[in-house]
Every structure is written in C-alpha cells, then in structure tokens.
GROMACS .gro file of C-alpha atoms in nm:
model
  324
    1UNK     CA    1   1.550  -6.070   0.811
    2UNK     CA    2   1.325  -5.786   0.973
    3UNK     CA    3   0.992  -5.778   0.970
    4UNK     CA    4   0.999  -5.432   0.851
    5UNK     CA    5   1.023  -5.575   0.495
    6UNK     CA    6   0.670  -5.817   0.583
    7UNK     CA    7   0.489  -5.537   0.482
    8UNK     CA    8   0.691  -5.548   0.180
    9UNK     CA    9   0.597  -5.838   0.043
   10UNK     CA   10   0.299  -5.815   0.168
   11UNK     CA   11   0.246  -5.516  -0.026
   12UNK     CA   12   0.399  -5.642  -0.371
   13UNK     CA   13   0.109  -5.981  -0.322
   14UNK     CA   14  -0.172  -5.761  -0.258
   15UNK     CA   15  -0.063  -5.460  -0.544
   16UNK     CA   16  -0.101  -5.215  -0.275
   17UNK     CA   17   0.276  -5.090  -0.270
   18UNK     CA   18   0.342  -4.741  -0.364
   19UNK     CA   19   0.639  -4.608  -0.560
   20UNK     CA   20   0.872  -4.567  -0.296
   21UNK     CA   21   0.750  -4.932  -0.168
   22UNK     CA   22   0.802  -5.108  -0.456
   23UNK     CA   23   1.129  -4.937  -0.491
   24UNK     CA   24   1.230  -5.033  -0.164
   25UNK     CA   25   1.074  -5.410  -0.244
   26UNK     CA   26   1.352  -5.477  -0.509
   27UNK     CA   27   1.610  -5.376  -0.367
   28UNK     CA   28   1.490  -5.606  -0.068
   29UNK     CA   29   1.453  -5.878  -0.303
   30UNK     CA   30   1.761  -5.847  -0.532
   31UNK     CA   31   1.949  -5.816  -0.243
   32UNK     CA   32   2.067  -6.198  -0.202
   33UNK     CA   33   1.912  -6.539  -0.327
   34UNK     CA   34   1.806  -6.620   0.062
   35UNK     CA   35   1.591  -6.345  -0.024
   36UNK     CA   36   1.408  -6.458  -0.350
   37UNK     CA   37   1.352  -6.781  -0.134
   38UNK     CA   38   1.166  -6.636   0.064
   39UNK     CA   39   0.946  -6.418  -0.083
   40UNK     CA   40   0.899  -6.720  -0.268
   41UNK     CA   41   0.784  -6.954   0.043
   42UNK     CA   42   0.593  -6.653   0.194
   43UNK     CA   43   0.426  -6.624  -0.171
   44UNK     CA   44   0.308  -6.977  -0.237
   45UNK     CA   45   0.149  -6.986   0.158
   46UNK     CA   46  -0.083  -6.608   0.013
   47UNK     CA   47  -0.134  -6.805  -0.320
   48UNK     CA   48  -0.276  -7.159  -0.168
   49UNK     CA   49  -0.479  -6.966   0.146
   50UNK     CA   50  -0.648  -6.720  -0.247
   51UNK     CA   51  -0.701  -7.076  -0.419
   52UNK     CA   52  -0.881  -7.178  -0.086
   53UNK     CA   53  -1.128  -6.879  -0.081
   54UNK     CA   54  -0.999  -6.889   0.261
   55UNK     CA   55  -1.063  -6.546   0.464
   56UNK     CA   56  -0.639  -6.546   0.710
   57UNK     CA   57  -0.455  -6.254   0.883
   58UNK     CA   58  -0.238  -6.293   0.598
   59UNK     CA   59   0.008  -6.022   0.825
   60UNK     CA   60  -0.073  -6.283   1.142
   61UNK     CA   61   0.032  -6.530   0.842
   62UNK     CA   62   0.352  -6.384   0.794
   63UNK     CA   63   0.392  -6.361   1.141
   64UNK     CA   64   0.399  -6.729   1.209
   65UNK     CA   65   0.578  -6.824   0.958
   66UNK     CA   66   0.851  -6.564   0.960
   67UNK     CA   67   0.919  -6.763   1.316
   68UNK     CA   68   0.860  -7.068   1.245
   69UNK     CA   69   1.097  -6.991   0.899
   70UNK     CA   70   1.293  -6.907   1.163
   71UNK     CA   71   1.331  -7.227   1.356
   72UNK     CA   72   1.318  -7.443   1.061
   73UNK     CA   73   1.639  -7.566   0.795
   74UNK     CA   74   1.358  -7.730   0.521
   75UNK     CA   75   1.111  -7.586   0.388
   76UNK     CA   76   0.857  -7.935   0.419
   77UNK     CA   77   0.933  -7.801   0.770
   78UNK     CA   78   0.814  -7.521   0.758
   79UNK     CA   79   0.499  -7.607   0.520
   80UNK     CA   80   0.447  -7.928   0.786
   81UNK     CA   81   0.478  -7.622   1.088
   82UNK     CA   82   0.278  -7.393   0.943
   83UNK     CA   83  -0.102  -7.476   1.002
   84UNK     CA   84  -0.343  -7.640   0.805
   85UNK     CA   85  -0.313  -7.431   0.487
   86UNK     CA   86   0.016  -7.534   0.434
   87UNK     CA   87  -0.065  -7.829   0.466
   88UNK     CA   88  -0.332  -7.807   0.164
   89UNK     CA   89   0.005  -7.667  -0.066
   90UNK     CA   90   0.098  -8.036  -0.012
   91UNK     CA   91  -0.236  -8.181  -0.140
   92UNK     CA   92  -0.247  -7.930  -0.413
   93UNK     CA   93   0.135  -7.914  -0.579
   94UNK     CA   94   0.354  -8.173  -0.345
   95UNK     CA   95   0.150  -8.485  -0.535
   96UNK     CA   96   0.481  -8.651  -0.671
   97UNK     CA   97   0.364  -8.858  -1.044
   98UNK     CA   98   0.677  -9.073  -1.011
   99UNK     CA   99   0.593  -9.371  -1.262
  100UNK     CA  100   0.721  -9.739  -1.234
  101UNK     CA  101   0.677 -10.001  -1.450
  102UNK     CA  102   0.779 -10.356  -1.396
  103UNK     CA  103   0.783 -10.618  -1.652
  104UNK     CA  104   0.751 -10.979  -1.574
  105UNK     CA  105   0.851 -11.132  -1.842
  106UNK     CA  106   1.236 -11.315  -1.811
  107UNK     CA  107   1.289 -11.242  -2.175
  108UNK     CA  108   1.265 -10.903  -2.153
  109UNK     CA  109   1.634 -10.765  -2.037
  110UNK     CA  110   1.449 -10.429  -1.836
  111UNK     CA  111   1.341 -10.518  -1.485
  112UNK     CA  112   1.237 -10.141  -1.414
  113UNK     CA  113   1.214  -9.832  -1.563
  114UNK     CA  114   1.114  -9.509  -1.365
  115UNK     CA  115   0.988  -9.128  -1.488
  116UNK     CA  116   1.070  -8.897  -1.301
  117UNK     CA  117   0.739  -8.684  -1.171
  118UNK     CA  118   0.644  -8.311  -1.104
  119UNK     CA  119   0.666  -8.309  -0.742
  120UNK     CA  120   0.813  -8.012  -0.519
  121UNK     CA  121   1.149  -8.245  -0.461
  122UNK     CA  122   1.322  -8.515  -0.645
  123UNK     CA  123   1.113  -8.879  -0.663
  124UNK     CA  124   1.419  -9.097  -0.518
  125UNK     CA  125   1.469  -9.444  -0.653
  126UNK     CA  126   1.638  -9.661  -0.407
  127UNK     CA  127   1.828  -9.973  -0.617
  128UNK     CA  128   1.857 -10.322  -0.475
  129UNK     CA  129   2.230 -10.227  -0.342
  130UNK     CA  130   2.084  -9.988  -0.201
  131UNK     CA  131   2.237  -9.733  -0.438
  132UNK     CA  132   1.973  -9.384  -0.373
  133UNK     CA  133   1.839  -9.207  -0.745
  134UNK     CA  134   1.682  -8.862  -0.705
  135UNK     CA  135   1.461  -8.840  -1.044
  136UNK     CA  136   1.445  -8.494  -1.211
  137UNK     CA  137   1.167  -8.370  -1.431
  138UNK     CA  138   1.097  -8.586  -1.725
  139UNK     CA  139   1.406  -8.843  -1.662
  140UNK     CA  140   1.420  -9.163  -1.793
  141UNK     CA  141   1.574  -9.390  -1.562
  142UNK     CA  142   1.568  -9.801  -1.588
  143UNK     CA  143   1.802 -10.134  -1.540
  144UNK     CA  144   1.854 -10.451  -1.661
  145UNK     CA  145   1.756 -10.780  -1.490
  146UNK     CA  146   2.134 -10.827  -1.455
  147UNK     CA  147   2.238 -10.526  -1.265
  148UNK     CA  148   2.425 -10.625  -0.950
  149UNK     CA  149   2.575 -10.977  -1.106
  150UNK     CA  150   2.865 -10.896  -1.249
  151UNK     CA  151   2.805 -10.419  -1.275
  152UNK     CA  152   2.587 -10.215  -1.195
  153UNK     CA  153   2.449 -10.062  -1.485
  154UNK     CA  154   2.163  -9.814  -1.499
  155UNK     CA  155   2.056  -9.608  -1.830
  156UNK     CA  156   2.025  -9.202  -1.795
  157UNK     CA  157   1.857  -8.999  -2.018
  158UNK     CA  158   1.776  -8.655  -1.772
  159UNK     CA  159   1.940  -8.522  -1.487
  160UNK     CA  160   1.929  -8.783  -1.202
  161UNK     CA  161   2.125  -8.749  -0.818
  162UNK     CA  162   2.349  -9.036  -0.734
  163UNK     CA  163   2.430  -9.138  -0.351
  164UNK     CA  164   2.605  -9.488  -0.464
  165UNK     CA  165   2.636  -9.795  -0.243
  166UNK     CA  166   3.001  -9.843  -0.185
  167UNK     CA  167   3.100 -10.188  -0.331
  168UNK     CA  168   3.471 -10.220  -0.512
  169UNK     CA  169   3.404 -10.581  -0.655
  170UNK     CA  170   3.154 -10.446  -0.838
  171UNK     CA  171   3.158 -10.108  -1.024
  172UNK     CA  172   2.859  -9.839  -1.017
  173UNK     CA  173   2.830  -9.723  -1.453
  174UNK     CA  174   2.579  -9.472  -1.554
  175UNK     CA  175   2.464  -9.483  -1.919
  176UNK     CA  176   2.381  -9.198  -2.131
  177UNK     CA  177   2.350  -9.119  -2.505
  178UNK     CA  178   2.755  -9.208  -2.582
  179UNK     CA  179   2.889  -9.168  -2.275
  180UNK     CA  180   2.910  -9.364  -2.013
  181UNK     CA  181   3.049  -9.302  -1.640
  182UNK     CA  182   3.187  -9.514  -1.368
  183UNK     CA  183   3.236  -9.494  -0.987
  184UNK     CA  184   3.282  -9.718  -0.697
  185UNK     CA  185   3.114  -9.547  -0.439
  186UNK     CA  186   3.035  -9.166  -0.448
  187UNK     CA  187   2.771  -8.894  -0.501
  188UNK     CA  188   2.756  -8.690  -0.776
  189UNK     CA  189   2.500  -8.575  -1.066
  190UNK     CA  190   2.463  -8.546  -1.428
  191UNK     CA  191   2.191  -8.381  -1.625
  192UNK     CA  192   2.200  -8.537  -1.994
  193UNK     CA  193   1.920  -8.448  -2.123
  194UNK     CA  194   1.810  -8.635  -2.505
  195UNK     CA  195   1.785  -8.271  -2.700
  196UNK     CA  196   2.065  -8.065  -2.489
  197UNK     CA  197   2.347  -8.025  -2.678
  198UNK     CA  198   2.553  -8.005  -2.322
  199UNK     CA  199   2.604  -8.316  -2.072
  200UNK     CA  200   2.681  -8.181  -1.747
  201UNK     CA  201   2.775  -8.420  -1.504
  202UNK     CA  202   2.917  -8.242  -1.113
  203UNK     CA  203   3.100  -8.502  -0.808
  204UNK     CA  204   3.033  -8.364  -0.506
  205UNK     CA  205   3.226  -8.616  -0.351
  206UNK     CA  206   3.431  -8.971  -0.440
  207UNK     CA  207   3.571  -9.001  -0.765
  208UNK     CA  208   3.403  -9.123  -1.088
  209UNK     CA  209   3.600  -9.198  -1.419
  210UNK     CA  210   3.378  -9.079  -1.755
  211UNK     CA  211   3.459  -9.213  -2.118
  212UNK     CA  212   3.265  -9.208  -2.441
  213UNK     CA  213   3.266  -9.197  -2.792
  214UNK     CA  214   3.357  -8.852  -2.872
  215UNK     CA  215   3.651  -8.863  -2.567
  216UNK     CA  216   3.986  -8.928  -2.700
  217UNK     CA  217   4.026  -9.021  -2.295
  218UNK     CA  218   3.898  -9.059  -1.974
  219UNK     CA  219   3.849  -8.804  -1.765
  220UNK     CA  220   3.846  -8.870  -1.413
  221UNK     CA  221   3.696  -8.660  -1.167
  222UNK     CA  222   3.752  -8.535  -0.769
  223UNK     CA  223   3.569  -8.393  -0.541
  224UNK     CA  224   3.382  -8.025  -0.685
  225UNK     CA  225   3.540  -8.060  -0.982
  226UNK     CA  226   3.190  -8.023  -1.321
  227UNK     CA  227   3.244  -8.191  -1.630
  228UNK     CA  228   3.076  -8.088  -1.979
  229UNK     CA  229   3.091  -8.233  -2.244
  230UNK     CA  230   2.906  -8.022  -2.609
  231UNK     CA  231   2.800  -8.289  -2.844
  232UNK     CA  232   2.796  -8.057  -3.167
  233UNK     CA  233   3.145  -7.948  -3.106
  234UNK     CA  234   3.274  -8.269  -2.901
  235UNK     CA  235   3.460  -7.965  -2.650
  236UNK     CA  236   3.506  -8.082  -2.343
  237UNK     CA  237   3.630  -7.884  -1.964
  238UNK     CA  238   3.716  -8.000  -1.620
  239UNK     CA  239   3.649  -7.674  -1.418
  240UNK     CA  240   3.604  -7.603  -1.061
  241UNK     CA  241   3.217  -7.514  -0.879
  242UNK     CA  242   3.043  -7.486  -0.557
  243UNK     CA  243   2.844  -7.814  -0.583
  244UNK     CA  244   2.607  -7.756  -0.347
  245UNK     CA  245   2.420  -7.516  -0.660
  246UNK     CA  246   2.370  -7.862  -0.837
  247UNK     CA  247   2.184  -8.031  -0.664
  248UNK     CA  248   1.913  -7.799  -0.446
  249UNK     CA  249   1.666  -7.925  -0.737
  250UNK     CA  250   1.655  -8.294  -0.485
  251UNK     CA  251   1.437  -8.053  -0.277
  252UNK     CA  252   1.300  -7.818  -0.517
  253UNK     CA  253   1.519  -7.534  -0.579
  254UNK     CA  254   1.705  -7.420  -0.824
  255UNK     CA  255   2.032  -7.138  -0.801
  256UNK     CA  256   2.143  -6.977  -1.104
  257UNK     CA  257   2.369  -6.757  -0.977
  258UNK     CA  258   2.529  -6.467  -1.202
  259UNK     CA  259   2.393  -6.665  -1.543
  260UNK     CA  260   2.329  -6.608  -1.899
  261UNK     CA  261   1.906  -6.570  -1.908
  262UNK     CA  262   1.937  -6.819  -2.225
  263UNK     CA  263   2.123  -7.077  -2.004
  264UNK     CA  264   1.839  -7.048  -1.696
  265UNK     CA  265   1.587  -7.072  -1.929
  266UNK     CA  266   1.753  -7.416  -2.089
  267UNK     CA  267   1.730  -7.524  -1.788
  268UNK     CA  268   1.331  -7.341  -1.682
  269UNK     CA  269   1.192  -7.544  -1.971
  270UNK     CA  270   1.309  -7.878  -1.855
  271UNK     CA  271   1.178  -7.868  -1.505
  272UNK     CA  272   0.804  -7.739  -1.642
  273UNK     CA  273   0.815  -7.844  -1.954
  274UNK     CA  274   0.758  -7.552  -2.181
  275UNK     CA  275   0.935  -7.305  -2.447
  276UNK     CA  276   1.112  -7.013  -2.462
  277UNK     CA  277   1.127  -6.795  -2.685
  278UNK     CA  278   1.316  -6.457  -2.674
  279UNK     CA  279   1.336  -6.214  -2.876
  280UNK     CA  280   1.621  -6.022  -2.788
  281UNK     CA  281   2.014  -6.085  -2.793
  282UNK     CA  282   2.041  -5.834  -2.543
  283UNK     CA  283   1.815  -6.013  -2.318
  284UNK     CA  284   1.943  -6.373  -2.428
  285UNK     CA  285   2.396  -6.274  -2.284
  286UNK     CA  286   2.181  -6.036  -1.992
  287UNK     CA  287   2.370  -6.149  -1.646
  288UNK     CA  288   2.058  -6.365  -1.383
  289UNK     CA  289   2.102  -6.417  -0.985
  290UNK     CA  290   1.766  -6.579  -0.962
  291UNK     CA  291   1.651  -6.834  -0.669
  292UNK     CA  292   1.372  -7.006  -0.823
  293UNK     CA  293   1.098  -7.251  -0.665
  294UNK     CA  294   0.949  -7.604  -0.804
  295UNK     CA  295   0.596  -7.497  -0.696
  296UNK     CA  296   0.582  -7.184  -0.843
  297UNK     CA  297   0.414  -7.171  -1.214
  298UNK     CA  298   0.579  -7.007  -1.497
  299UNK     CA  299   0.420  -6.632  -1.464
  300UNK     CA  300   0.536  -6.685  -1.119
  301UNK     CA  301   0.876  -6.710  -1.256
  302UNK     CA  302   0.790  -6.445  -1.528
  303UNK     CA  303   0.729  -6.212  -1.259
  304UNK     CA  304   1.091  -6.296  -1.025
  305UNK     CA  305   1.292  -6.215  -1.392
  306UNK     CA  306   1.078  -5.922  -1.457
  307UNK     CA  307   1.202  -5.761  -1.110
  308UNK     CA  308   1.557  -5.773  -1.200
  309UNK     CA  309   1.566  -5.733  -1.553
  310UNK     CA  310   1.381  -5.568  -1.732
  311UNK     CA  311   1.101  -5.746  -1.979
  312UNK     CA  312   0.759  -5.828  -2.117
  313UNK     CA  313   0.671  -6.172  -2.197
  314UNK     CA  314   0.335  -6.358  -2.342
  315UNK     CA  315   0.225  -6.695  -2.208
  316UNK     CA  316   0.095  -6.914  -2.392
  317UNK     CA  317  -0.005  -7.254  -2.253
  318UNK     CA  318   0.383  -7.433  -2.300
  319UNK     CA  319   0.513  -7.142  -2.443
  320UNK     CA  320   0.630  -6.793  -2.343
  321UNK     CA  321   0.774  -6.565  -2.521
  322UNK     CA  322   0.992  -6.286  -2.446
  323UNK     CA  323   1.076  -5.922  -2.571
  324UNK     CA  324   1.257  -5.573  -2.454
   0.00000   0.00000   0.00000
C-alpha cells in the first residue's frame, strides 16, 4: 500500500478530511477487502491509544504499523510487535470468555461442556483424541463420557471449525438439531445456531457424510463444497465455495464477498449478540462486500457499512435500527 493513503486514514479517524479527500478515502477503502482489513487494524490501534489517553504521534505510529504490517502475515503478530500501546488492545479486548464445566458425577452422561466466548480469536478446544475444535461466539459444544470408546460423538449448537484426528475404526460424528455429520478425518466448518433457519456445512479437506431427519438421503461432500439446509422449507443444496471465507472467523475476521446486507447482519447478530431491524426492503437486498474485524464495536461496523451503502442507523444498547 502506498503511504499516500496513510494521511487519508488518519484524517478520516480524526475527522479532518476535506470533501475531495473524503471521496479519495471512500474510493480507496472500498477498492478491496485488504483495504478494509487494514483500515480496521489501524483504527484498532488508534482507538486503543485514545482510550488510554496516551499522547502519541499518530503519523509516526501509522508508519511503524505499516512497516510491521508489511513484515507480518497475521494480525496478532502485528499487535505483538507494534509496541506497548498495541499490547493494551490484547489486554483490553483480547481476553477470552471460554467457559469450561467439568461434571464429575459418573451418573451424568455429559463429560465436558464448553461455551464459546467473545475473544478476538476463536476459543479452541482439544478433545482427548487430539481433534481440535474452534468455537464461534455464543456456541455450546459438549461430548459425553463415552467419547472415544466405540465412536467419537460430539454435540453442537452454534458455529465450530473442526480439524478431526483420523481414526478409521472410530468415526467422528457431529450431532446437530435433527442433523448428523459423520467423518473419518477432515477439516470442515459448521454453522447451526438453534434460532437459524439455515444449517451450513463447509468442507475444506477430506470427506463428510451428512444425514438427518429432514433429508431423504445422505449427502457426501467433497473439498471446497458447501451444504445448506433450509429448516423452514427443507430445501437443500450443494455448491462450490471459496472455503477460506468460511473459516476466517477463527482468527477474528469476517469476510462477506457480494452478499445481501440482510445475510451479513444475520451473521453479525450472532457474533455481537445484537438484533438488527432494517426498515427498507431495498437495503436488505443491497449487495455488499465487506471485511469486519471482531475487535470492532457495532458502531464501527455500521460506519464501515455506511462507507459503501448510504444508510442511517440508531444504536440502542443491543438493538440496531437501519434506515435509508
């Protein structure tokens, strides 16, 4: 990225851009997902500095951030190297709230129950066989005391990304509400919140078989395929996708390439635990491409949407109303 854009980002954050500069900034930030992602990162550092009431040279901080961004592939590496003010971000908003409940009563079938928290990155659970499970926000996940004896069965309400340890003799099964996913060794993502009408399964590696009460026959997925089941009308479909877009949430980023605003807000409602009310069917159907970072507030999210789609919004605690 050319350093000429640094003054536009800083000027936007400080509210000092002229009309012409504002047009240039909007053009740049909407030019691609990498630009929005970088804007989020700069804003996170900027906001953290302001919240700490630290007198900083924001231009100098920007140049240091840019230099280290060019040397880093991951956001957390960037923060760790950005200095003491960046460490403040990790302490302030990077604390996970993963809950772990151990039930020692042998008469109880549930061995361990986990609830996904609101940390910047996904909470990761490692099962006894080495399987890794990344839990999405407000996700409930558990397995029973007999896990690994004859089969490996887990239960999910919410979203999770699985990296399953291979074991041909003991199939791995994810039990959802009325649906089951069976695998031998694979990587896949499942989104199945109890309140959602759509259950979505995306396969990265290996092979999985999906069966359920609402399916006339089981469905076998291949890598880079996604299965969507509409629980309202029982319609099911399989299509090719860019799987990287469906696991980016594990590192705190949510990519939405050319999706309807209604779909994006539905996704974000789970991430932030808020409800959205869009008072315009036209806005609901507006196609939007955006990149959001988990560390940003709802106000930040609305601001980024506003950069691409002219909207008005009112935030009332955990409810957001959006208008033309």
